[in-house]
Amino acid sequence: MKIGSVRIGPAVWGVLALLVGIVVGVVAAPDVPDAVAPYLPIAVVAALDAVFGGLRAYFDDIFDAKVFVVSFVFNVLVAALIVWLGDQLGVGTQLSTAIVVVLGIRIFGNAAALRRHLFGA
C-alpha cells in the first residue's frame, strides 16, 4: 500500500501494531503472573530485536514476512529458554544480563543502519 510517496509494507504495519500494543499495555496496566515475571523483560527485548531487524530488512529491500515471524518467535523462545536454564542453574541474573547485552548490541546495530537509511548519516 502507498500513502503519498511512502510505501507501507508489512514491516510498517508490524511497527504500528507494536506501538498500539505498547499503548494498550500501558493504559490497561495488566498484572503479570509471578511465574512469567522473570521472562517478560527478556522476551520484550528479544521481540524488539526482531522488530528492528525486520525494519532494517525492509529498508534493505530484503524483508520476508515468513523470516520475520519465525525470527520473532524463535528469538523470544530462545531468550526465555536461556533465562529458564539460568534460573535452574542458579545464575539466572547473569544470563539475563548477557542476553540483554547481546540483544542490545544487535538492536543498536540495526538502529544505526536504520538511521543511515532514513537520514543518510
Rosetta silent file (secondary structure, phi, psi, omega in degrees, C-alpha in Angstrom):
SEQUENCE: MKIGSVRIGPAVWGVLALLVGIVVGVVAAPDVPDAVAPYLPIAVVAALDAVFGGLRAYFDDIFDAKVFVVSFVFNVLVAALIVWLGDQLGVGTQLSTAIVVVLGIRIFGNAAALRRHLFGA
SCORE:     score description
SCORE:     0.000 S_00000001
   1 L     0.000  146.531  178.558    0.000    0.000    0.000 S_00000001
   2 E  -122.921  134.011  172.940    1.189    3.535   -0.708 S_00000001
   3 E  -119.697  108.045 -173.449    0.298    6.699    1.166 S_00000001
   4 L    65.549 -125.237  177.549    1.625    9.639   -0.823 S_00000001
   5 L  -100.551    5.516 -177.684    5.185    8.712   -1.728 S_00000001
   6 E   -96.090  126.170  177.820    5.624    6.447    1.310 S_00000001
   7 E   -85.074  123.524  179.408    5.380    2.712    0.734 S_00000001
   8 L  -102.896  111.714 -179.303    3.511    0.995    3.575 S_00000001
   9 L  -117.354 -172.483 -177.427    4.527   -2.645    3.828 S_00000001
  10 H   -58.717  -35.635 -178.827    4.271   -5.465    6.351 S_00000001
  11 H   -65.457  -39.558  179.972    7.159   -4.145    8.456 S_00000001
  12 H   -67.119  -40.847  176.675    5.469   -0.787    8.916 S_00000001
  13 H   -62.477  -37.724  177.590    2.216   -2.491    9.900 S_00000001
  14 H   -62.473  -42.384  178.651    4.213   -4.564   12.399 S_00000001
  15 H   -66.010  -41.607  177.667    5.707   -1.447   13.956 S_00000001
  16 H   -62.438  -41.006  177.434    2.279    0.190   14.129 S_00000001
  17 H   -63.690  -38.698  177.406    0.889   -2.940   15.809 S_00000001
  18 H   -62.361  -44.595  179.412    3.793   -2.846   18.270 S_00000001
  19 H   -63.540  -42.036  177.028    3.056    0.787   19.122 S_00000001
  20 H   -62.195  -42.106  178.503   -0.649    0.034   19.597 S_00000001
  21 H   -62.098  -39.870  178.202    0.290   -2.904   21.837 S_00000001
  22 H   -64.231  -45.361  179.795    2.558   -0.709   23.941 S_00000001
  23 H   -61.837  -46.056  179.074   -0.171    1.913   24.365 S_00000001
  24 H   -62.007  -41.498  179.098   -2.762   -0.733   25.302 S_00000001
  25 H   -63.931  -39.117  179.322   -0.309   -2.319   27.752 S_00000001
  26 H   -70.635  -42.603 -178.306    0.448    0.993   29.428 S_00000001
  27 H   -69.595  -44.495 -176.730   -3.205    2.032   29.632 S_00000001
  28 H   -75.653  -27.627 -179.184   -4.526   -1.364   30.777 S_00000001
  29 L    45.367   63.593 -177.662   -1.614   -1.974   33.211 S_00000001
  30 L   -70.407  154.001  174.417   -2.131   -5.745   33.397 S_00000001
  31 L   -83.081  130.247  179.098   -0.861   -7.802   36.331 S_00000001
  32 L   -93.982  125.455  178.290    1.983  -10.092   35.318 S_00000001
  33 L   -60.906  145.380 -178.448    1.876  -13.515   36.993 S_00000001
  34 L   -59.207  -28.930 -177.603    4.917  -14.237   39.156 S_00000001
  35 L   -66.532  -31.672 -178.272    5.682  -17.347   37.091 S_00000001
  36 L  -104.951   -4.459 -177.245    6.386  -15.334   33.931 S_00000001
  37 L   -55.949  -40.833  179.778    7.749  -12.141   35.516 S_00000001
  38 L   -69.031  -22.606 -174.323   11.443  -13.104   35.094 S_00000001
  39 L   -92.941  -22.832 -174.336   10.920  -13.937   31.419 S_00000001
  40 H   -61.919  -48.296 -179.731    8.846  -10.957   30.307 S_00000001
  41 H   -61.110  -39.476  179.684   11.617   -8.310   30.118 S_00000001
  42 H   -67.706  -39.541  178.605   13.873  -10.656   28.166 S_00000001
  43 H   -63.677  -39.036  179.048   11.003  -11.594   25.843 S_00000001
  44 H   -65.722  -43.591  179.165   10.290   -7.911   25.189 S_00000001
  45 H   -64.741  -41.048  177.914   13.948   -7.188   24.376 S_00000001
  46 H   -63.874  -39.662  178.158   14.086  -10.244   22.084 S_00000001
  47 H   -66.093  -40.803  177.483   10.896   -9.098   20.350 S_00000001
  48 H   -63.072  -37.434  176.303   12.319   -5.589   19.897 S_00000001
  49 H   -59.549  -45.086  179.278   15.435   -7.122   18.349 S_00000001
  50 H   -64.615  -39.924 -179.648   13.258   -8.936   15.811 S_00000001
  51 H   -64.835  -46.492  179.181   11.258   -5.767   15.076 S_00000001
  52 H   -66.075  -36.376  174.867   14.368   -3.657   14.487 S_00000001
  53 H   -63.939  -39.594  177.159   15.847   -6.437   12.358 S_00000001
  54 H   -64.954  -41.193  177.113   12.634   -6.540   10.341 S_00000001
  55 H   -63.661  -41.657  178.343   12.703   -2.786    9.819 S_00000001
  56 H   -62.342  -44.726  178.417   16.310   -2.949    8.696 S_00000001
  57 H   -61.711  -37.974  178.992   15.468   -5.749    6.256 S_00000001
  58 H   -61.383  -46.116 -179.168   12.522   -3.704    4.984 S_00000001
  59 H   -74.068  -21.519  173.857   14.719   -0.710    4.210 S_00000001
  60 L   -85.788    1.431 -178.308   17.340   -3.000    2.636 S_00000001
  61 L    58.955   35.414  175.763   14.523   -4.387    0.423 S_00000001
  62 L  -125.907   18.567 -177.099   15.118   -7.945    1.657 S_00000001
  63 L   -68.291  134.774  174.589   12.175   -8.187    4.058 S_00000001
  64 L  -132.183  119.908 -175.784   10.385  -11.537    4.146 S_00000001
  65 H   -59.681  -38.004 -179.999    7.335  -11.807    6.404 S_00000001
  66 H   -63.221  -45.429  178.747    7.919  -15.527    6.997 S_00000001
  67 H   -63.228  -39.943 -179.925   11.500  -14.922    8.125 S_00000001
  68 H   -61.987  -48.462 -178.035   10.327  -12.054   10.339 S_00000001
  69 H   -64.144  -44.340  179.244    7.666  -14.125   12.119 S_00000001
  70 H   -63.538  -42.845  178.379    9.999  -17.091   12.604 S_00000001
  71 H   -61.882  -44.072 -179.729   12.757  -14.775   13.869 S_00000001
  72 H   -58.750  -54.464 -177.573   10.347  -13.030   16.234 S_00000001
  73 H   -65.648  -44.625 -177.121    9.010  -16.241   17.791 S_00000001
  74 H   -64.508  -43.165  178.334   12.377  -18.013   17.822 S_00000001
  75 H   -58.857  -45.932 -178.881   14.198  -15.074   19.475 S_00000001
  76 H   -64.096  -45.337 -178.582   11.591  -14.865   22.233 S_00000001
  77 H   -65.927  -43.228  179.926   11.581  -18.623   22.855 S_00000001
  78 H   -66.232  -41.762  178.228   15.376  -18.969   22.881 S_00000001
  79 H   -62.299  -43.910  178.411   15.783  -15.976   25.198 S_00000001
  80 H   -64.597  -39.097  178.277   13.152  -17.383   27.579 S_00000001
  81 H   -63.184  -42.013  179.382   14.808  -20.816   27.438 S_00000001
  82 H   -65.498  -41.111  177.463   18.200  -19.341   28.320 S_00000001
  83 H   -64.355  -43.456  178.220   16.708  -17.416   31.256 S_00000001
  84 H   -60.385  -44.878  178.974   14.898  -20.557   32.445 S_00000001
  85 H   -62.009  -41.685  176.932   18.130  -22.560   32.172 S_00000001
  86 H   -62.007  -39.062  176.466   19.966  -19.855   34.117 S_00000001
  87 H   -63.597  -40.282  179.813   17.304  -19.999   36.833 S_00000001
  88 H   -66.440  -33.769 -179.808   17.698  -23.771   37.044 S_00000001
  89 H   -87.725   -7.151  179.921   21.476  -23.425   37.367 S_00000001
  90 L    83.835   14.290  179.604   21.205  -20.577   39.878 S_00000001
  91 L  -125.303   34.669 -175.440   22.772  -17.991   37.557 S_00000001
  92 H   -59.079  -40.261 -178.068   19.583  -16.502   36.092 S_00000001
  93 H   -64.845  -42.738 -179.350   20.583  -12.888   36.694 S_00000001
  94 H   -65.496  -43.076  179.181   23.929  -13.279   34.951 S_00000001
  95 H   -68.971  -35.685  176.668   22.416  -14.998   31.920 S_00000001
  96 H   -62.168  -42.492  178.266   19.623  -12.415   31.755 S_00000001
  97 H   -62.870  -43.005  179.275   22.234   -9.661   31.728 S_00000001
  98 H   -61.384  -41.901  179.361   24.178  -11.442   28.993 S_00000001
  99 H   -64.072  -44.432 -179.936   21.049  -11.772   26.855 S_00000001
 100 H   -62.850  -39.818  179.118   20.163   -8.104   27.284 S_00000001
 101 H   -64.119  -48.910 -178.464   23.718   -7.073   26.340 S_00000001
 102 H   -62.753  -48.639 -179.431   23.802   -9.250   23.207 S_00000001
 103 H   -67.482  -34.424  176.695   20.328   -8.258   22.051 S_00000001
 104 H   -62.748  -41.336  176.734   21.030   -4.619   22.928 S_00000001
 105 H   -61.092  -43.372  178.975   24.113   -4.646   20.699 S_00000001
 106 H   -64.801  -41.999 -179.861   22.015   -6.091   17.871 S_00000001
 107 H   -62.430  -46.205 -179.020   19.238   -3.533   18.416 S_00000001
 108 H   -68.542  -32.646  174.033   21.663   -0.598   18.354 S_00000001
 109 H   -63.331  -44.697  177.312   23.387   -2.030   15.257 S_00000001
 110 H   -66.961  -37.890  178.197   20.046   -2.244   13.485 S_00000001
 111 H   -63.930  -37.999  177.510   19.091    1.223   14.750 S_00000001
 112 H   -64.894  -40.932  177.501   22.331    2.620   13.307 S_00000001
 113 H   -64.501  -39.811  177.447   21.550    1.014    9.938 S_00000001
 114 H   -63.813  -41.508  178.357   18.036    2.480   10.069 S_00000001
 115 H   -60.121  -42.934  178.971   19.467    5.902   10.867 S_00000001
 116 H   -63.077  -40.913  179.134   21.774    5.647    7.840 S_00000001
 117 H   -66.272  -43.985 -173.439   18.834    4.652    5.612 S_00000001
 118 H   -78.817  -39.329 -172.604   16.492    7.332    6.891 S_00000001
 119 H  -116.162   -4.341 -179.938   18.847   10.271    7.377 S_00000001
 120 L    65.622   22.335 -178.245   21.907    9.372    5.317 S_00000001
 121 L  -123.911    0.000    0.000   24.110    9.894    8.370 S_00000001
